[in-house]
Coordinates of C-alpha atoms in Angstrom, one line a residue:
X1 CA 48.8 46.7 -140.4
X2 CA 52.4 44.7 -138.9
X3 CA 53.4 48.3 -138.0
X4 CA 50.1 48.8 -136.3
X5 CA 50.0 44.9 -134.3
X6 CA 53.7 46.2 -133.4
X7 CA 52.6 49.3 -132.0
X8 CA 49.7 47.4 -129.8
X9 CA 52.1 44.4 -128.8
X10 CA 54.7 47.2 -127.6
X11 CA 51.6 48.7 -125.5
X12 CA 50.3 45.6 -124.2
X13 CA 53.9 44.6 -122.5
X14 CA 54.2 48.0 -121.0
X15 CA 50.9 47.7 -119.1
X16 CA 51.7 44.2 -118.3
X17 CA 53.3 43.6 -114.5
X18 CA 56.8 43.2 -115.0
X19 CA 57.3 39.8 -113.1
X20 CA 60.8 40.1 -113.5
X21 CA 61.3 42.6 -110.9
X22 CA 61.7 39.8 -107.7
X23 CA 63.2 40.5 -104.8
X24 CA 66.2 39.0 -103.6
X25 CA 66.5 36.2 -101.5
X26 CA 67.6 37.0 -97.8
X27 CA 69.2 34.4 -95.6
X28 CA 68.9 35.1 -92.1
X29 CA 71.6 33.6 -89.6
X30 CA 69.2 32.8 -86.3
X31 CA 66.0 31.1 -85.6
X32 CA 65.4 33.1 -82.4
X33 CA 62.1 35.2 -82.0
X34 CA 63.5 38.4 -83.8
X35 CA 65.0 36.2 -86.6
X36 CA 61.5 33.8 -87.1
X37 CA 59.4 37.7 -87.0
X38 CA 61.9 39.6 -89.2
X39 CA 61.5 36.8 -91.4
X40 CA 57.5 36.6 -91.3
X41 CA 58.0 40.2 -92.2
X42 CA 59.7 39.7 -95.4
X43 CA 57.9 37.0 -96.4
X44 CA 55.2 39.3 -95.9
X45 CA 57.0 41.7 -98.4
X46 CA 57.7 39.7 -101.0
X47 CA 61.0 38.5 -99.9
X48 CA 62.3 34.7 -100.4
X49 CA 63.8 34.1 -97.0
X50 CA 66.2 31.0 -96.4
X51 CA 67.2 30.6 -92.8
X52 CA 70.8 29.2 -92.0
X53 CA 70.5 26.9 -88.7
X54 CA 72.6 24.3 -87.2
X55 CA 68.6 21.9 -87.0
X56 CA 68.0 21.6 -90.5
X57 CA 64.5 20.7 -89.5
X58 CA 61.6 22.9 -90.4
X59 CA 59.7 23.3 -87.0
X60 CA 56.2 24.8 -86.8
X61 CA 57.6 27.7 -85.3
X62 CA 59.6 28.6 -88.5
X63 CA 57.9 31.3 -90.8
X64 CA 55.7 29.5 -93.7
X65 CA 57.4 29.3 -97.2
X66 CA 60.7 30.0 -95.3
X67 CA 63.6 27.5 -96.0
X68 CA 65.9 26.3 -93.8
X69 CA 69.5 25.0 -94.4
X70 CA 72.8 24.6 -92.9
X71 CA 74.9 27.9 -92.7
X72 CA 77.1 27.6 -95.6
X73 CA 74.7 26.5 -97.9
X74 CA 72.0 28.9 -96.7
X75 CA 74.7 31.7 -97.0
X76 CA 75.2 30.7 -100.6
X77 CA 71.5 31.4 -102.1
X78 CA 72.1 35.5 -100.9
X79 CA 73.8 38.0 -100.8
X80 CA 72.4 39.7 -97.8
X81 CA 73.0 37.7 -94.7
X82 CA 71.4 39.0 -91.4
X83 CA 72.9 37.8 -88.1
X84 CA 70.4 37.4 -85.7
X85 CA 72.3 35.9 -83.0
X86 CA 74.3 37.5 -80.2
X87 CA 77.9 39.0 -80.1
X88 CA 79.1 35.6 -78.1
X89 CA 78.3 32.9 -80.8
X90 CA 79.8 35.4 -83.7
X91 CA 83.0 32.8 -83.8
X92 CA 81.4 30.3 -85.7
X93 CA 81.0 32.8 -88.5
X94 CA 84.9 32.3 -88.7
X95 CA 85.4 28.8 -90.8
X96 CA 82.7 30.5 -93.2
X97 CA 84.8 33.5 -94.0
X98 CA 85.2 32.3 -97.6
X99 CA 81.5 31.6 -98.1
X100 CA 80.9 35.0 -96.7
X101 CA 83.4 36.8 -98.4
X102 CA 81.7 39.6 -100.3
X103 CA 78.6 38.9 -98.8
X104 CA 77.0 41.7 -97.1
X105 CA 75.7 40.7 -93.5
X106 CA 73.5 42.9 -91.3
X107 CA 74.4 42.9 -87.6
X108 CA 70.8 43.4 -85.4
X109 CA 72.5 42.9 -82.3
X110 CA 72.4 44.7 -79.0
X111 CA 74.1 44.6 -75.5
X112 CA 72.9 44.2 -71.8
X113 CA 74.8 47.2 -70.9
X114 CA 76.2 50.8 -72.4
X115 CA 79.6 50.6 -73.6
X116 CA 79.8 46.8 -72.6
X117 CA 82.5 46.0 -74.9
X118 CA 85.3 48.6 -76.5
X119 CA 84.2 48.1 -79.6
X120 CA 80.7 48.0 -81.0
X121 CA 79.4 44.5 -82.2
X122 CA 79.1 45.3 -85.9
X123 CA 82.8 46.8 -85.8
X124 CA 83.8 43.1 -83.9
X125 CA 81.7 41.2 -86.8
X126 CA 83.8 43.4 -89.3
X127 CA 87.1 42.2 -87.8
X128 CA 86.3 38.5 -87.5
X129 CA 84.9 38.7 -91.5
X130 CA 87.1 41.5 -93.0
X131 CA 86.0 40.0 -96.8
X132 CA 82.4 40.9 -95.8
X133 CA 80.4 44.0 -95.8
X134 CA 79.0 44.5 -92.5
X135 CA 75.7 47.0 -91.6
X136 CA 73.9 47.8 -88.8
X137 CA 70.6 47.8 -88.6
X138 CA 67.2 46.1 -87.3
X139 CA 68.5 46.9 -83.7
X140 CA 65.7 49.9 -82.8
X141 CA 63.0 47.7 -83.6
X142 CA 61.4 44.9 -81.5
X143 CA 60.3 41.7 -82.3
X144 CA 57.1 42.3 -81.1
X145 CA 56.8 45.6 -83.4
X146 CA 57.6 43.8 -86.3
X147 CA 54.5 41.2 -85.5
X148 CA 52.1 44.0 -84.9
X149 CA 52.8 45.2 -88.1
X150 CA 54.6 48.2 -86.5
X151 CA 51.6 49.7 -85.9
X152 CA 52.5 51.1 -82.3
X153 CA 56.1 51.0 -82.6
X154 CA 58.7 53.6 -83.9
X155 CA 59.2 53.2 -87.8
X156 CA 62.5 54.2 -87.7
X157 CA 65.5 52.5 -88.3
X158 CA 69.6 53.3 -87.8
X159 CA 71.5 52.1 -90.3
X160 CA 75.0 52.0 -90.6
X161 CA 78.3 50.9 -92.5
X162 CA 81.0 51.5 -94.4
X163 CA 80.2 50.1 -98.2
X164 CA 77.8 52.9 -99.2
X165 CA 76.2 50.5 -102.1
X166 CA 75.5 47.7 -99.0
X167 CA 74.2 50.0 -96.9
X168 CA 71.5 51.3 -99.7
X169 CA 70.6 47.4 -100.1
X170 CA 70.1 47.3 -96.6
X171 CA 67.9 50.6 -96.6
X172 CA 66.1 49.0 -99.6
X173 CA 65.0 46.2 -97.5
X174 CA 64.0 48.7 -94.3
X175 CA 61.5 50.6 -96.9
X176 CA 59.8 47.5 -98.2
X177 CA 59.1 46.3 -95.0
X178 CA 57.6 49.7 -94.1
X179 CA 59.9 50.9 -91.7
X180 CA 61.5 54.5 -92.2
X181 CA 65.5 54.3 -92.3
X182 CA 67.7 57.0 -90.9
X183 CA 71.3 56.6 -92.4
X184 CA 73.5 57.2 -89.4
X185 CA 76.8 57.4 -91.5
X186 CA 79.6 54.9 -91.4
X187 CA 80.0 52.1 -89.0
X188 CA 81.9 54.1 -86.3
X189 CA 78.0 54.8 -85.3
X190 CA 77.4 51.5 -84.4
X191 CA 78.3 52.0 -81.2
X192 CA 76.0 54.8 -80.9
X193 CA 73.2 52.6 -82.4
X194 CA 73.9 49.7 -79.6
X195 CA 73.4 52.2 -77.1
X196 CA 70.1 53.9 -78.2
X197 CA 67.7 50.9 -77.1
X198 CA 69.3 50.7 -73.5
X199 CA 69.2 54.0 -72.5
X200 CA 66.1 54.7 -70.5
X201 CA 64.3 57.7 -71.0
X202 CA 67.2 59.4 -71.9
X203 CA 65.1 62.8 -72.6
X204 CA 63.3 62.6 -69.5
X205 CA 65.9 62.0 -67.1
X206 CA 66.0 66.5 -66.1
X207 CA 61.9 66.8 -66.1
X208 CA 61.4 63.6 -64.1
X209 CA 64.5 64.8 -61.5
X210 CA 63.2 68.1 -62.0
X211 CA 59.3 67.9 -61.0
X212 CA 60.1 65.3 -58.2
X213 CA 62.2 68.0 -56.8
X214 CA 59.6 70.7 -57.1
X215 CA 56.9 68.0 -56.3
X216 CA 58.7 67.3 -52.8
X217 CA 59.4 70.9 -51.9
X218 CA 55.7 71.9 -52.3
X219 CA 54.8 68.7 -50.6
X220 CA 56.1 69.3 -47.5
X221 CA 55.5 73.7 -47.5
X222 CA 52.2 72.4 -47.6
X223 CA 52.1 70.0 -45.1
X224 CA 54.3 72.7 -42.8
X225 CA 51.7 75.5 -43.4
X226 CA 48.4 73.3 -43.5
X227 CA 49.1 70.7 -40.9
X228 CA 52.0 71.5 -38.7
X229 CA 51.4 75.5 -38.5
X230 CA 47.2 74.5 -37.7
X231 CA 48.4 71.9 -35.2
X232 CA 50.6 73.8 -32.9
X233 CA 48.7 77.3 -32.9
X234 CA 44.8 76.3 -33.4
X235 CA 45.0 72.2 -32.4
X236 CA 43.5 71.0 -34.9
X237 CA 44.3 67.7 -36.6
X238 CA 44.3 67.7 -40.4
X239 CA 46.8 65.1 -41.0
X240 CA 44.2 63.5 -43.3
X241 CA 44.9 66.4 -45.9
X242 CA 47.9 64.4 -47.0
X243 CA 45.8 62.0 -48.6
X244 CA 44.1 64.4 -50.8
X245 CA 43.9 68.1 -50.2
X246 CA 47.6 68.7 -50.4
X247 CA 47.7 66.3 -53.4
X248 CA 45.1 69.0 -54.9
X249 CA 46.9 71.8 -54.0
X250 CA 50.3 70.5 -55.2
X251 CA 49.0 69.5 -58.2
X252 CA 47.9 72.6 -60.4
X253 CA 50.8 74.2 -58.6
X254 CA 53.2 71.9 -60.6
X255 CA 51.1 72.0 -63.7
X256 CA 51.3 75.5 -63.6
X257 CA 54.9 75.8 -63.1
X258 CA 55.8 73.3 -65.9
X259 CA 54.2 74.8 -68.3
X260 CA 55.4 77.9 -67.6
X261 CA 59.1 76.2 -67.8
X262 CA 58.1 75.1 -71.4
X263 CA 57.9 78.7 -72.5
X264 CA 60.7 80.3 -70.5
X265 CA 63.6 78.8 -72.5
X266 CA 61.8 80.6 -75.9
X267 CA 61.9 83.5 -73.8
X268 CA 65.7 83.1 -72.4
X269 CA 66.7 82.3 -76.9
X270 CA 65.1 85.6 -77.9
X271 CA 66.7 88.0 -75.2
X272 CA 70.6 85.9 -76.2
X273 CA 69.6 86.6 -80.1
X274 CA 68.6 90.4 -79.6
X275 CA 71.2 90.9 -77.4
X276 CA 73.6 88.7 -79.5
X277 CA 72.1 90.5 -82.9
X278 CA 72.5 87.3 -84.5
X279 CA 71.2 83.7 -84.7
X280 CA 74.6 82.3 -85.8
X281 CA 75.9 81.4 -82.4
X282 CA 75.2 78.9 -79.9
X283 CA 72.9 79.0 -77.2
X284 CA 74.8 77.9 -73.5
X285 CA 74.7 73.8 -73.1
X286 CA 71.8 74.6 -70.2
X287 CA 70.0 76.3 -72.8
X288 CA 69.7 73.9 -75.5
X289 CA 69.0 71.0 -73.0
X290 CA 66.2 72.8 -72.1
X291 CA 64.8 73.4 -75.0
X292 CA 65.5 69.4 -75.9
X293 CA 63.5 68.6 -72.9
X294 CA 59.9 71.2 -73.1
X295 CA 58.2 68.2 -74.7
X296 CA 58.7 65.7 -71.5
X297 CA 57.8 68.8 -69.2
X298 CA 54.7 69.6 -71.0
X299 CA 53.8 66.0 -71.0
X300 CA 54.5 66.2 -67.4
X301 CA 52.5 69.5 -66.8
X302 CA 50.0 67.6 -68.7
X303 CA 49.8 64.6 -66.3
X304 CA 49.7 67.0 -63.1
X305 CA 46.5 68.7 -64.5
X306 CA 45.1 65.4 -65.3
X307 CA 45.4 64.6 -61.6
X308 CA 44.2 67.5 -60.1
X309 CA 41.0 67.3 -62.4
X310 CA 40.6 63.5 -60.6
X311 CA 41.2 65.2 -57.3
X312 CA 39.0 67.7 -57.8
X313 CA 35.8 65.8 -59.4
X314 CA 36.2 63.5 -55.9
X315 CA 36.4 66.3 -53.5
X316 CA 32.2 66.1 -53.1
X317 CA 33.0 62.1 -51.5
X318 CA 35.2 62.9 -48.9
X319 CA 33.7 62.9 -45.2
X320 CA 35.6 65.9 -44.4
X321 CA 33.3 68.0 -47.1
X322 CA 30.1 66.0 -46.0
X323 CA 31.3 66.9 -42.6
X324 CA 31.9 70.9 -43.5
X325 CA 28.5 71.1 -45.4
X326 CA 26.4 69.7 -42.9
X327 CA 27.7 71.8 -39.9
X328 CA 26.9 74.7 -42.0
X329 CA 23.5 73.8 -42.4
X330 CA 22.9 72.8 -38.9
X331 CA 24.2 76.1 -37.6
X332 CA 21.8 77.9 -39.8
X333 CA 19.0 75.9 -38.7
X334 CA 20.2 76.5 -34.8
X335 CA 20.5 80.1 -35.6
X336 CA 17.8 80.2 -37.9
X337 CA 19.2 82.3 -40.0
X338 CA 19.9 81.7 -43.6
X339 CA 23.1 83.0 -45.4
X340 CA 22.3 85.1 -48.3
X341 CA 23.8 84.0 -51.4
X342 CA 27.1 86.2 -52.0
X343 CA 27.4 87.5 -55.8
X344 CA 31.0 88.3 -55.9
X345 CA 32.0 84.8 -54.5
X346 CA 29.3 83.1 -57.3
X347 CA 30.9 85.2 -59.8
X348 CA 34.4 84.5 -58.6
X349 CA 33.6 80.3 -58.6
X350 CA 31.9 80.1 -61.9
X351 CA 35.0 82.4 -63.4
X352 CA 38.2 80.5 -62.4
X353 CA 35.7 77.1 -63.1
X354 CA 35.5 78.3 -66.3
X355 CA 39.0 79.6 -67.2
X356 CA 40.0 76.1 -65.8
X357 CA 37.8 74.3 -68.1
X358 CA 39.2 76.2 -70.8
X359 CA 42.9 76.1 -69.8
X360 CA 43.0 71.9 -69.5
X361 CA 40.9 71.9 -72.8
X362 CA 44.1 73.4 -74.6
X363 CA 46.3 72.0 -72.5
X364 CA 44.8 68.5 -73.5
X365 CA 45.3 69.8 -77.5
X366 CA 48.4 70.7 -76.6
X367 CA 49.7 67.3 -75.5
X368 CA 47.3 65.4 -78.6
X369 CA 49.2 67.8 -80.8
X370 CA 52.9 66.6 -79.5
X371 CA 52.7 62.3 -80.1
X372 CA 54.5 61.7 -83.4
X373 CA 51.0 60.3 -85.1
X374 CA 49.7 63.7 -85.2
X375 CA 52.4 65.9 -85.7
X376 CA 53.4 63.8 -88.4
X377 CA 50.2 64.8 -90.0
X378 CA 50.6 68.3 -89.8
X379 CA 52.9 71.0 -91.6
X380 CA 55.5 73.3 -89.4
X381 CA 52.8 76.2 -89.2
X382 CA 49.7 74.5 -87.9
X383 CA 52.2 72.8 -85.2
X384 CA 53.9 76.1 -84.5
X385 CA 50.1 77.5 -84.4
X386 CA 49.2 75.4 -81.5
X387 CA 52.1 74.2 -79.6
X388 CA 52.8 78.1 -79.6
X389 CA 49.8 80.7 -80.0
X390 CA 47.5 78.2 -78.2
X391 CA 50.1 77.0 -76.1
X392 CA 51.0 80.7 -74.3
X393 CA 46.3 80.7 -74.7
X394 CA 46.7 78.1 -72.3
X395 CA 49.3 79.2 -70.0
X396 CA 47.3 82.2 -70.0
X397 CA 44.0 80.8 -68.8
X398 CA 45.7 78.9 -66.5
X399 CA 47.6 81.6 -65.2
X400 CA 44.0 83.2 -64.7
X401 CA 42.2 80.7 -63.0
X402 CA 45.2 80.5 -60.4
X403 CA 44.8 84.5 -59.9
X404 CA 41.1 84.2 -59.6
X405 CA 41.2 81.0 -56.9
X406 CA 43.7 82.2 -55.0
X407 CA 44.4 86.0 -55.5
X408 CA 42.0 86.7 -52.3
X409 CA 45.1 85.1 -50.5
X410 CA 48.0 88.2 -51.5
X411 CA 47.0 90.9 -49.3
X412 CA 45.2 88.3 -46.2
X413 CA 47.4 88.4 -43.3
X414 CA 45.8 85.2 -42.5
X415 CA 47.3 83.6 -45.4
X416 CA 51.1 84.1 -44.4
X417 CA 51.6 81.6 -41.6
X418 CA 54.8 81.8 -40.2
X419 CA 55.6 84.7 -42.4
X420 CA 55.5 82.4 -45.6
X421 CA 53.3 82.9 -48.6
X422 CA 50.5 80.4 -49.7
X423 CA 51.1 78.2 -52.5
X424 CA 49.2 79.3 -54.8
X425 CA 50.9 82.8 -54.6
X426 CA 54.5 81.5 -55.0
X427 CA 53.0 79.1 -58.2
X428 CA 52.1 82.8 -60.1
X429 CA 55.8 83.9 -60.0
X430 CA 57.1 81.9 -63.3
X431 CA 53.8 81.9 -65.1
X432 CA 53.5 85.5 -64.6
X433 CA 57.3 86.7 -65.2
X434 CA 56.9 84.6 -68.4
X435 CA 53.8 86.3 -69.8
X436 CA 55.5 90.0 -68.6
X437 CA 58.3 89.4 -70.9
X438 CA 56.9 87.7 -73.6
X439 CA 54.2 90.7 -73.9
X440 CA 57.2 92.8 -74.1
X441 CA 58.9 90.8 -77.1
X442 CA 55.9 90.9 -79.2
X443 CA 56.2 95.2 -79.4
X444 CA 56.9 96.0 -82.9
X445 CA 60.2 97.9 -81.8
X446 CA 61.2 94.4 -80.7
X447 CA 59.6 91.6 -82.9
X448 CA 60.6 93.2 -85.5
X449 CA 64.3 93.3 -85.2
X450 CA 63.8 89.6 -83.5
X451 CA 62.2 88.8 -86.8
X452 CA 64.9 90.0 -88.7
X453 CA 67.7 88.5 -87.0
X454 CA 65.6 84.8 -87.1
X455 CA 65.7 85.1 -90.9
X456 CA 69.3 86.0 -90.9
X457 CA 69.8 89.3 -90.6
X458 CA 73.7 90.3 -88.3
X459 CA 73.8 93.4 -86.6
X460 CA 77.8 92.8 -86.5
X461 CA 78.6 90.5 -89.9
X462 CA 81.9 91.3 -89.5
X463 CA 81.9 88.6 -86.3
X464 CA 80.0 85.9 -88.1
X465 CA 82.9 86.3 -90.4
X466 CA 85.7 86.6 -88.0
X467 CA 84.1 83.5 -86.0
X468 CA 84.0 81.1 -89.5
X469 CA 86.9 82.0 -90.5
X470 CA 88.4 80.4 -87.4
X471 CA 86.0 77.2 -87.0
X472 CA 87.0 76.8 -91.0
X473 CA 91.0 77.4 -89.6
X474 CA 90.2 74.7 -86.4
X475 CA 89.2 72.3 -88.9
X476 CA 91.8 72.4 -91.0

């Protein structure tokens, strides 16, 4: 009977909640907007938080069931300390260097500018309080992210430092408050991590440089061919075509061409590897920027398309079209005569209509498929699947509907003014080179070596070899 009430009493406390796993109090350095919601946010989590402040007074802007104390006595009752002040005030950290000593303090501070001082401000924090163990983190993430419960902010947090068992405490923390960290390796990094948050766009910088380039240039071949070239030889005044039907013309063009560019890079990687026989060497610098960057220029691609859809669905409104339609039927009424309907042309519309359709349907998956919510939800094949099989679908319908508007235009002399091709003929060169080829690579007498060499197969081990051997001799 005892043996049996032991057994039960021993069950009962291992289904009971163990109480006596609480968190550790954090003391946070800073009463600013990032310190009072990265305190909220531990609060939230289960966190006693105590903030050190030179106003002992608790304000109503202060976090509820927060504490607030001087420094030294608020830096006392933790050993985590979070500075959540800027690099400039750090000196009156000095006169508590003994009260800090050991602690380990979390620097979430950033800079106006890159590179603004020559050394980071967690590596400054660590020579003003050598006795303390300094990490950086918190910097990535907004105050305003951490009041929307991060909901439409990144997750992810840098984190950095020296002390590998302070840096885990600090990670600790970063998961509780439901934030992904990303251990970025010792505090050298820092730097790194104080740049991050002021570079702008730092991905997009070659797509956006890029597609204003192409934009421009189409821009103005259109307005030379469509406005100048009908101006001097018929006089005729369509300088209102800037507003809208160049737009429209411009626009697939460059959502053709981007997307295109997306693929090309895929196709430039598998020519290098075959003709390489090996995956073990890099691609050239222009290469792998590129292939960094096909995300921002199928966004971009993306946008484009959305515009020429807008373009397109207002073409019915514009007086010049009103203008158009109506001569046309006064002319048949004058001549009275009416124009039979023309198959081939009805045929023609419904079919690059339809491949349109069908193209900015996939395209739209495509980009859906790319944000970070979704593809987070997704294993490597179903993404592969679409950003790839569905992805060249699309480029292919695309490709189509361009061929099907505009392929009446290759072999009108009409359509070469001053000798120069139409638009839509010199937007089918990319997409079309890219298709060629990549039909080419996916022959079995070439995916399948292109297969083998992507799983690790060498045609010539012996230079893998030779080329280890002398990274492993450069290192040493």
């Amino acid at each position: 009977m005892r043996k049996l009430m032991n057994k039960k009493s021993s069950n009962m406390i291992a289904l009971a909640p163990n109480t006596s796993n609480k968190r550790e109090t954090v003391c946070i350095f800073g009463t600013g907007d990032f310190g009072r919601a990265l305190g909220h946010k531990m609060i939230q989590s289960g966190y006693p938080v105590v903030y050190g402040s030179r106003s002992t007074q608790i304000s109503n802007l202060i976090p509820k069931g927060a504490e607030v104390m001087g420094h030294a006595e608020a830096a006392q009752k933790a050993a985590i300390i979070i500075i959540a002040i800027q690099r400039q005030h750090y000196n009156f950290l000095t006169p508590l260097a003994e009260v800090l000593r050991g602690k380990v303090l979390v620097d979430i501070s950033n800079n106006l500018k890159l590179n603004q001082y020559p050394e980071s401000n967690a590596e400054h924090l660590a020579q003003l309080l050598p006795g303390s163990k300094v990490v950086k983190a918190f910097n990535t993430v907004s105050a305003w992210a951490l009041q929307s419960g991060t909901l439409d902010a990144s997750r992810q947090v840098f984190v950095c430092g020296d002390d590998v068992e302070a840096k885990q405490m600090v990670m600790n923390i970063v998961r509780a408050l439901g934030l992904t960290p990303l251990d970025k390796g010792s505090l050298l990094a820092a730097q790194e991590i104080e740049n991050y948050p002021l570079q702008l766009f730092p991905m997009w910088k070659f797509p956006i440089f890029l597609s204003l380039g192409l934009t421009a240039f189409f821009f103005f071949y259109c307005v030379a061919l469509d406005i100048i070239y009908t101006y001097i030889y018929e006089n005729n005044n369509f300088s209102f075509f800037i507003a809208i039907t160049i737009p429209n013309r411009v626009c697939p063009v460059m959502a053709l061409i981007l997307l295109a560019l997306v693929y090309l890079p895929g196709i430039f990687a598998a020519i290098i590897q075959l003709y390489r026989g090996t995956k073990y060497r890099r691609f050239p610098d222009w290469l792998d920027k590129w292939m960094l960057c096909r995300k921002q220029l199928g966004l971009i691609a993306l946008a484009f398309a959305s515009l020429h859809v807008v373009f397109t669905l207002v073409t019915p409104l514009r007086a010049f079209v009103s203008w158009r339609t109506s001569k046309r039927i006064i002319s048949q009424v004058l001549n009275n005569k009416t124009e039979p309907l023309d198959h081939t042309n009805a045929w023609l519309s419904d079919s690059y209509l339809a491949l349109g359709i069908l193209g900015f349907f996939l395209f739209v998956l495509l980009g859906i498929t790319s944000l970070p919510s979704v593809s987070n939800n997704v294993n490597w094949r179903e993404f592969r699947f679409v950003q790839s099989k569905l992805g060249y679908l699309s480029l292919i319908l695309c490709t189509a509907h361009t061929l099907v508007y505009g392929g009446k235009w290759f072999l009108s002399p009409s359509a070469y003014k001053w000798y120069l091709p139409d638009i839509y003929i010199l937007s089918l060169i990319i997409p079309c080179a890219v298709l060629v080829v990549k039909f080419l690579l996916i022959f079995p007498c070439v995916d399948k070596p292109l297969t083998q060499i992507r799983q690790g197969w060498e045609r010539n081990p012996k230079y893998s070899e030779q080329s280890n051997y002398i990274i492993n001799k450069s290192a040493v």
